[in-house]
Amino acid sequence: MRLPRFEYLRPETLGQALSLLAVHKDDAKILAGGTDLLVRMKKGLLKPKALISLKALNELSYIKKEDACIKIGAGASLADIIASDIIQKEAKALFQACGKVGAITLQHYTGTIGGNILQDNRCHHYNQSGLHRSGRQACHKDGGKICYARDEADRCNSTCQSDGATALMALGAGITLARKGGERTIDLADFYTTDGIMPFAIESHELLKEIIIPVQGAKSAYTRLAYRSAIDYPIVCAGVLLKPSDTQKDKIDEARIVVGAIARSPLFLVRESSSLKGKNLNDTDAFKKAADSSMNSASTFAVHNVGSTLKYRCDMVSEMVFQALKKSARAALPTKE
Ligand SMILES: Cc1cc2nc3c(=O)[nH]c(=O)nc-3n(C[C@H](O)[C@H](O)[C@H](O)COP(=O)(O)OP(=O)(O)OC[C@H]3O[C@@H](n4cnc5c(N)ncnc54)[C@H](O)[C@@H]3O)c2cc1C
Ligand code: SF4
């Protein structure tokens, strides 16, 4: 498979990159590590006229602690995140999630966290070669009017399989989107549309600049299931965060449960998260109840389009959430003197 022709643009500053985006808009795509984008281009799934490469842009490759937050430049590599003491200590779910992405030799060193969040949603009916797709009627994402993954669906239900996004949503992260002349910061949880064709609420002249994780004395964990322990995408995953109460250290003040690789975006499960407020950090019955309820809630969004059977993936939501809650609680429990 060969890459289609494109113009290669290599800005050296963020300002130059934003100016190029303002000019080229929909005709251009950002090239970070290229481990998602170039694969899609080779399969003929998209043919941008220009690629705006971030490879010469060092100003987006940082991880720092500032104003009670961890700030990560969108161009930071997954390897840098995995190696960061700050992430290992204060954003464990992200450390664990990045460690699971793809292959250590390729995705970890070439892939960036920005590209990880913005990788396209996937579906095994669509992420195929042009030859494979040409043999049958086009689905919504290919410009047609049907969906092979869900009968009578009026839109595309391709699945978000980003490990990083699931962990970051559990950590309550925000993201800053920059454009020429300005920027805006939103909750990652508000970044998703309801259509797998264009899953992100980002404008064509915007660039993901920074990820902001609040540091709030909480503990987090990430679990996932994939066919193989390396190279494969998750078929179901969970990120959780547990914040102990300031006054009663063994009680939960705030919980966040996020289920990934099951729907068009990671799912922040508000009801299940709230059910843990006030519970003891070793209340495994409450964890099991929240995990089973997460499975029921997540299952309503699930479609059979990323491998394995739908039933198995849905059943495993409960186990992923339960294991993540136990890991996170173990880390949050006060140590005995
Ligand atoms: C074999 C294989 C296995 C993989 N396994 C996993 C896995 O297990 N888990 C997982 O999460 N991912 C997986 N991936 C997907 C991908 O490799 C990673 O998600 C990687 O982190 C993507 O980062 P990148 O920098 O290479 O993104 P790129 O390919 O450069 O970009 C991805 C998308 O994001 C856009 N983009 C990138 N940066 C920005 C920015 N700053 N602002 C605006 N848009 C931007 C690009 O235009 C593009 O559309 C796998 C890929 C392959 C090929
Ligand atoms: S979910 Fe449906 S519309 Fe979307 S890519 Fe898959 S088959 Fe196509």
Coordinates of C-alpha atoms and ligand atoms in Angstrom, one line a residue:
M1 CA 0.0 0.0 0.0
R2 CA 1.4 3.4 -1.0
L3 CA 0.8 6.8 0.4
P4 CA -1.2 9.2 -1.8
R5 CA 0.5 12.4 -2.9
F6 CA 0.4 15.4 -0.5
E7 CA 2.2 18.6 0.2
Y8 CA 4.5 18.3 3.2
L9 CA 4.6 21.4 5.5
R10 CA 7.1 21.5 8.4
P11 CA 6.5 24.6 10.7
E12 CA 9.1 25.3 13.3
T13 CA 6.9 27.2 15.8
L14 CA 3.4 26.8 17.1
G15 CA 2.5 30.2 15.5
Q16 CA 3.6 29.0 12.1
A17 CA 1.6 25.8 12.5
L18 CA -1.5 27.7 13.4
S19 CA -1.1 30.1 10.5
L20 CA -0.8 27.1 8.1
L21 CA -3.9 25.5 9.6
A22 CA -5.8 28.8 9.2
V23 CA -5.0 28.8 5.5
H24 CA -5.4 25.1 4.6
K25 CA -8.2 24.2 7.1
D26 CA -10.1 21.0 5.9
D27 CA -7.5 20.4 3.1
A28 CA -4.8 19.7 5.7
K29 CA -4.2 17.2 8.5
I30 CA -1.8 17.5 11.4
L31 CA 1.0 14.9 11.3
A32 CA 2.3 14.1 14.8
G33 CA 3.9 10.6 15.1
G34 CA 1.9 9.4 12.0
T35 CA 1.2 5.9 13.5
D36 CA -2.6 6.3 13.0
L37 CA -2.8 8.9 10.2
L38 CA -0.3 7.4 7.8
V39 CA -1.9 3.9 8.2
R40 CA -5.3 5.4 7.3
M41 CA -3.9 7.3 4.3
K42 CA -2.2 4.1 3.0
K43 CA -5.6 2.3 3.2
G44 CA -7.1 5.2 1.2
L45 CA -9.4 6.2 4.1
L46 CA -8.4 9.8 3.7
K47 CA -6.5 11.9 1.2
P48 CA -5.5 15.2 2.6
K49 CA -3.9 17.7 0.2
A50 CA -1.3 18.7 2.8
L51 CA 0.2 17.4 6.0
I52 CA 1.3 19.9 8.6
S53 CA 4.1 18.1 10.5
L54 CA 4.7 18.8 14.2
K55 CA 8.0 17.0 14.1
A56 CA 10.1 20.2 14.2
L57 CA 8.0 21.7 17.0
N58 CA 9.7 21.1 20.3
E59 CA 7.5 23.6 22.1
L60 CA 4.7 21.0 22.4
S61 CA 6.8 18.3 24.0
Y62 CA 6.7 18.9 27.7
I63 CA 5.4 17.4 30.9
K64 CA 5.3 19.8 33.9
K65 CA 3.6 20.5 37.2
E66 CA 2.1 24.0 37.5
D67 CA -0.8 25.5 39.5
A68 CA -1.8 22.2 41.1
C69 CA -2.1 20.6 37.6
I70 CA 0.0 18.4 35.4
K71 CA 0.4 20.0 32.0
I72 CA 1.4 17.8 29.0
G73 CA 2.1 19.3 25.6
A74 CA 0.2 17.4 22.9
G75 CA 3.4 16.5 21.1
A76 CA 4.9 14.6 24.1
S77 CA 5.6 11.0 23.1
L78 CA 4.1 8.1 24.9
A79 CA 7.6 7.0 25.9
D80 CA 8.2 10.4 27.7
I81 CA 4.9 10.0 29.5
I82 CA 5.7 6.5 30.6
A83 CA 9.2 7.6 31.8
S84 CA 7.9 10.7 33.7
D85 CA 8.1 10.6 37.5
I86 CA 5.2 13.1 37.8
I87 CA 2.9 10.9 35.7
Q88 CA 3.9 7.7 37.5
K89 CA 3.2 9.2 40.9
E90 CA 0.2 11.4 40.2
A91 CA -1.5 10.2 37.1
K92 CA -1.1 6.4 37.4
A93 CA -4.0 5.6 35.1
L94 CA -2.3 7.5 32.3
F95 CA 1.0 5.8 33.0
Q96 CA -0.7 2.4 32.8
A97 CA -2.7 3.2 29.7
C98 CA 0.3 4.6 27.7
G99 CA 2.3 1.5 28.7
K100 CA -0.3 -0.7 27.0
V101 CA -0.5 1.2 23.6
G102 CA 0.5 -0.8 20.5
A103 CA 4.2 -1.9 20.3
I104 CA 6.9 -0.6 22.6
T105 CA 9.3 -0.2 19.7
L106 CA 7.0 1.9 17.5
Q107 CA 4.0 3.5 19.1
H108 CA 5.7 4.4 22.4
Y109 CA 8.5 6.3 20.7
T110 CA 6.8 7.7 17.7
G111 CA 3.2 8.1 18.9
T112 CA 2.2 11.2 20.8
I113 CA -0.4 11.8 23.4
G114 CA -2.2 14.3 21.1
G115 CA -2.4 11.8 18.3
N116 CA -3.5 9.1 20.8
I117 CA -6.5 11.2 21.8
L118 CA -7.3 12.3 18.2
Q119 CA -6.7 9.0 16.5
D120 CA -9.8 8.2 14.4
N121 CA -12.5 5.9 15.7
R122 CA -12.3 2.4 14.2
C123 CA -14.6 -0.3 12.9
H124 CA -13.6 -3.6 11.3
H125 CA -16.1 -3.1 8.5
Y126 CA -14.4 0.2 7.5
N127 CA -10.7 0.1 8.5
Q128 CA -9.8 -2.1 5.5
S129 CA -8.1 -1.6 2.2
G130 CA -9.8 0.2 -0.7
L131 CA -10.1 -3.2 -2.5
H132 CA -11.9 -4.8 0.4
R133 CA -14.3 -1.9 0.8
S134 CA -15.0 -1.6 -2.9
G135 CA -16.6 -5.0 -3.0
R136 CA -19.8 -3.8 -1.3
Q137 CA -22.2 -0.9 -0.6
A138 CA -20.6 2.1 1.1
C139 CA -21.5 2.6 4.8
H140 CA -22.1 6.0 6.4
K141 CA -18.4 6.6 7.0
D142 CA -17.6 5.8 3.4
G143 CA -20.3 8.2 2.1
G144 CA -23.2 5.7 2.0
K145 CA -26.4 5.4 3.9
I146 CA -26.1 2.1 5.8
C147 CA -24.2 0.8 8.8
Y148 CA -22.9 -2.8 8.9
A149 CA -22.3 -2.7 12.6
R150 CA -25.8 -1.7 13.7
D151 CA -29.0 -2.3 11.8
E152 CA -30.9 0.8 10.7
A153 CA -28.4 3.1 12.4
D154 CA -28.8 6.7 11.1
R155 CA -25.1 7.5 11.9
C156 CA -21.7 5.9 12.2
N157 CA -21.0 4.0 15.4
S158 CA -17.3 3.4 14.9
T159 CA -15.5 2.9 18.2
C160 CA -13.0 5.0 20.1
Q161 CA -10.1 2.7 21.0
S162 CA -7.8 5.3 22.6
D163 CA -6.2 4.0 25.7
G164 CA -4.9 7.5 26.6
A165 CA -8.3 9.2 26.3
T166 CA -10.0 6.7 28.6
A167 CA -7.4 7.2 31.3
L168 CA -7.4 11.0 30.9
M169 CA -11.1 11.2 31.1
A170 CA -11.0 9.2 34.4
L171 CA -8.4 11.7 35.6
G172 CA -10.8 14.6 34.9
A173 CA -8.5 16.1 32.3
G174 CA -9.1 19.2 30.3
I175 CA -7.7 20.0 26.9
T176 CA -6.6 23.3 25.3
L177 CA -7.4 23.8 21.6
A178 CA -5.4 26.5 19.9
R179 CA -6.2 28.4 16.7
K180 CA -4.6 31.5 15.1
G181 CA -5.2 34.3 17.5
G182 CA -6.7 32.4 20.4
E183 CA -7.4 29.3 22.3
R184 CA -10.1 27.6 24.4
T185 CA -9.9 25.0 27.2
I186 CA -12.7 22.4 27.6
D187 CA -13.2 19.2 29.6
L188 CA -12.1 16.2 27.7
A189 CA -15.5 14.7 28.5
D190 CA -17.1 17.5 26.4
F191 CA -14.8 16.9 23.4
Y192 CA -16.9 14.2 21.7
T193 CA -19.7 14.4 19.1
T194 CA -22.3 11.7 18.7
D195 CA -21.1 10.7 15.2
G196 CA -18.2 8.3 14.5
I197 CA -17.5 10.0 11.1
M198 CA -16.2 13.1 12.9
P199 CA -15.9 12.0 16.5
F200 CA -14.3 15.1 17.9
A201 CA -15.6 18.6 18.5
I202 CA -12.6 20.3 17.0
E203 CA -12.6 22.9 14.2
S204 CA -10.5 22.3 11.1
H205 CA -8.3 25.4 12.0
E206 CA -7.7 24.2 15.6
L207 CA -4.9 22.2 17.0
L208 CA -4.7 20.3 20.3
K209 CA -2.1 22.1 22.3
E210 CA -2.1 20.9 25.8
I211 CA -3.7 18.4 28.2
I212 CA -4.3 19.5 31.8
I213 CA -4.7 17.0 34.6
P214 CA -5.9 18.4 38.0
V215 CA -3.8 17.0 40.9
Q216 CA -6.2 16.5 43.7
G217 CA -4.8 13.8 46.1
A218 CA -6.6 11.1 44.3
K219 CA -5.5 7.6 43.1
S220 CA -6.3 6.2 39.7
A221 CA -5.9 3.0 37.8
Y222 CA -6.4 1.6 34.3
T223 CA -7.2 -1.9 33.0
R224 CA -7.8 -3.2 29.6
L225 CA -8.4 -6.3 27.6
A226 CA -6.9 -6.9 24.1
Y227 CA -6.3 -10.1 22.1
R228 CA -2.5 -9.8 22.7
S229 CA -0.6 -8.0 25.4
A230 CA 1.2 -5.9 22.7
I231 CA 0.4 -4.4 19.3
D232 CA -3.3 -4.8 19.6
Y233 CA -5.9 -2.1 20.4
P234 CA -8.1 -2.6 23.5
I235 CA -11.5 -4.3 22.9
V236 CA -12.7 -3.0 26.3
C237 CA -11.0 -0.9 28.9
A238 CA -11.6 1.1 32.1
G239 CA -10.1 4.0 33.8
V240 CA -11.1 5.0 37.4
L241 CA -10.2 7.6 40.0
L242 CA -10.9 7.5 43.7
K243 CA -10.3 10.5 45.9
P244 CA -10.3 9.9 49.7
S245 CA -12.1 12.3 52.0
D246 CA -9.9 14.9 53.6
T247 CA -11.5 14.2 57.0
Q248 CA -12.0 10.4 56.9
K249 CA -9.1 9.0 54.9
D250 CA -10.7 5.5 54.4
K251 CA -13.8 7.0 52.8
I252 CA -14.4 7.9 49.2
D253 CA -15.1 11.6 48.6
E254 CA -15.2 11.4 44.8
A255 CA -15.1 8.6 42.2
R256 CA -14.8 8.7 38.4
I257 CA -15.5 5.6 36.3
V258 CA -14.8 5.7 32.6
V259 CA -15.3 2.8 30.2
G260 CA -13.5 2.8 26.9
A261 CA -13.3 0.9 23.6
I262 CA -17.0 0.1 23.8
A263 CA -18.6 3.2 22.2
R264 CA -18.1 6.2 20.0
S265 CA -16.2 7.9 22.9
P266 CA -15.0 6.9 26.3
L267 CA -18.0 6.8 28.6
F268 CA -17.9 8.7 31.9
L269 CA -20.5 6.9 34.0
V270 CA -21.9 9.6 36.3
R271 CA -24.5 7.5 38.2
E272 CA -22.0 4.6 38.9
S273 CA -19.3 7.1 39.9
S274 CA -21.6 8.9 42.3
S275 CA -22.8 5.6 43.9
L276 CA -19.3 5.3 45.5
K277 CA -19.3 8.6 47.3
G278 CA -19.1 8.1 51.0
K279 CA -18.3 4.3 50.6
N280 CA -15.4 2.8 52.4
L281 CA -12.2 2.3 50.3
N282 CA -12.3 -1.5 51.0
D283 CA -16.0 -1.9 50.3
T284 CA -15.6 -4.5 47.5
D285 CA -19.4 -5.1 47.5
A286 CA -20.0 -1.5 46.5
F287 CA -17.3 -1.8 43.8
K288 CA -18.9 -4.9 42.4
K289 CA -22.3 -3.3 42.3
A290 CA -20.8 -0.2 40.5
A291 CA -18.9 -2.4 38.1
D292 CA -22.1 -4.5 37.2
S293 CA -24.1 -1.3 36.7
S294 CA -21.3 0.1 34.5
M295 CA -21.6 -3.0 32.4
N296 CA -25.4 -2.4 31.9
S297 CA -25.0 1.3 31.2
A298 CA -22.1 0.8 28.7
S299 CA -23.8 -2.1 26.9
T300 CA -26.5 0.2 25.5
F301 CA -23.8 2.0 23.4
A302 CA -21.8 -1.0 22.3
V303 CA -21.7 -2.3 18.7
H304 CA -20.0 -5.3 17.2
N305 CA -17.2 -3.7 15.2
V306 CA -13.8 -4.0 16.9
G307 CA -13.4 -7.8 17.2
S308 CA -14.5 -10.4 19.7
T309 CA -18.2 -11.0 20.3
L310 CA -20.3 -8.1 21.6
K311 CA -21.5 -10.2 24.5
Y312 CA -18.0 -11.0 25.7
R313 CA -16.9 -7.3 25.4
C314 CA -19.9 -6.2 27.4
D315 CA -19.5 -8.9 30.0
M316 CA -15.9 -7.9 30.5
V317 CA -16.8 -4.2 31.3
S318 CA -17.8 -5.3 34.8
E319 CA -14.5 -7.1 35.3
M320 CA -12.3 -4.3 34.0
V321 CA -14.1 -1.7 36.2
F322 CA -14.0 -3.9 39.2
Q323 CA -10.3 -4.6 38.8
A324 CA -9.5 -0.9 38.3
L325 CA -11.5 0.1 41.3
K326 CA -9.7 -2.5 43.5
K327 CA -6.3 -1.3 42.2
S328 CA -7.1 2.3 42.8
A329 CA -8.5 1.7 46.3
R330 CA -5.4 -0.3 47.3
A331 CA -3.3 2.7 46.4
A332 CA -5.6 5.2 48.1
L333 CA -6.0 3.3 51.4
P334 CA -4.0 4.9 54.2
T335 CA -1.0 2.8 55.2
K336 CA -1.0 1.4 58.7
E337 CA 1.8 2.8 61.0
Ligands
LIG1 C1 -0.5 -1.7 15.0 C2 -1.0 -0.5 15.8 C3 -1.4 -0.8 17.1 C4 -2.0 0.3 17.9 N1 -2.4 0.1 19.1 C5 -2.9 1.1 19.8 C6 -3.4 0.8 21.2 O1 -3.3 -0.3 21.7 N2 -4.0 1.8 21.8 C7 -4.1 3.1 21.3 O2 -4.7 4.0 22.0 N3 -3.7 3.4 20.0 C8 -3.1 2.4 19.3 N4 -2.6 2.6 18.0 C9 -2.9 4.0 17.4 C10 -1.7 5.0 17.4 O3 -0.5 4.3 17.1 C11 -1.6 5.6 18.8 O4 -2.8 6.0 19.3 C12 -0.6 6.8 18.8 O5 -0.5 7.4 20.1 C13 -1.1 7.9 17.8 O6 -0.2 9.0 18.0 P1 0.5 9.7 16.7 O7 1.3 10.8 17.2 O8 1.2 8.7 15.9 O9 -0.8 10.2 15.9 P2 -0.9 10.6 14.4 O10 -1.1 9.4 13.5 O11 0.2 11.5 13.9 O12 -2.3 11.4 14.4 C14 -3.5 10.8 14.7 C15 -4.6 11.8 14.4 O13 -4.6 12.9 15.3 C16 -4.4 14.1 14.6 N5 -3.5 14.9 15.5 C17 -2.4 14.5 16.0 N6 -1.9 15.5 16.8 C18 -2.7 16.5 16.8 C19 -2.8 17.8 17.4 N7 -1.8 18.2 18.2 N8 -3.8 18.6 17.1 C20 -4.8 18.2 16.3 N9 -4.8 17.0 15.6 C21 -3.8 16.2 15.9 C22 -3.9 13.8 13.3 O14 -4.2 14.7 12.3 C23 -4.5 12.4 13.0 O15 -5.8 12.6 12.5 C24 -2.1 1.6 17.3 C25 -1.7 1.8 15.9 C26 -1.1 0.7 15.2 C27 -0.7 1.0 13.8
SF4_2 S1 -20.0 1.8 12.5 FE1 -21.2 1.5 10.6 S2 -21.1 3.4 9.5 FE2 -19.4 3.4 11.0 S3 -17.6 2.6 10.0 FE3 -18.7 0.9 10.9 S4 -20.1 0.1 9.4 FE4 -19.4 2.1 8.7

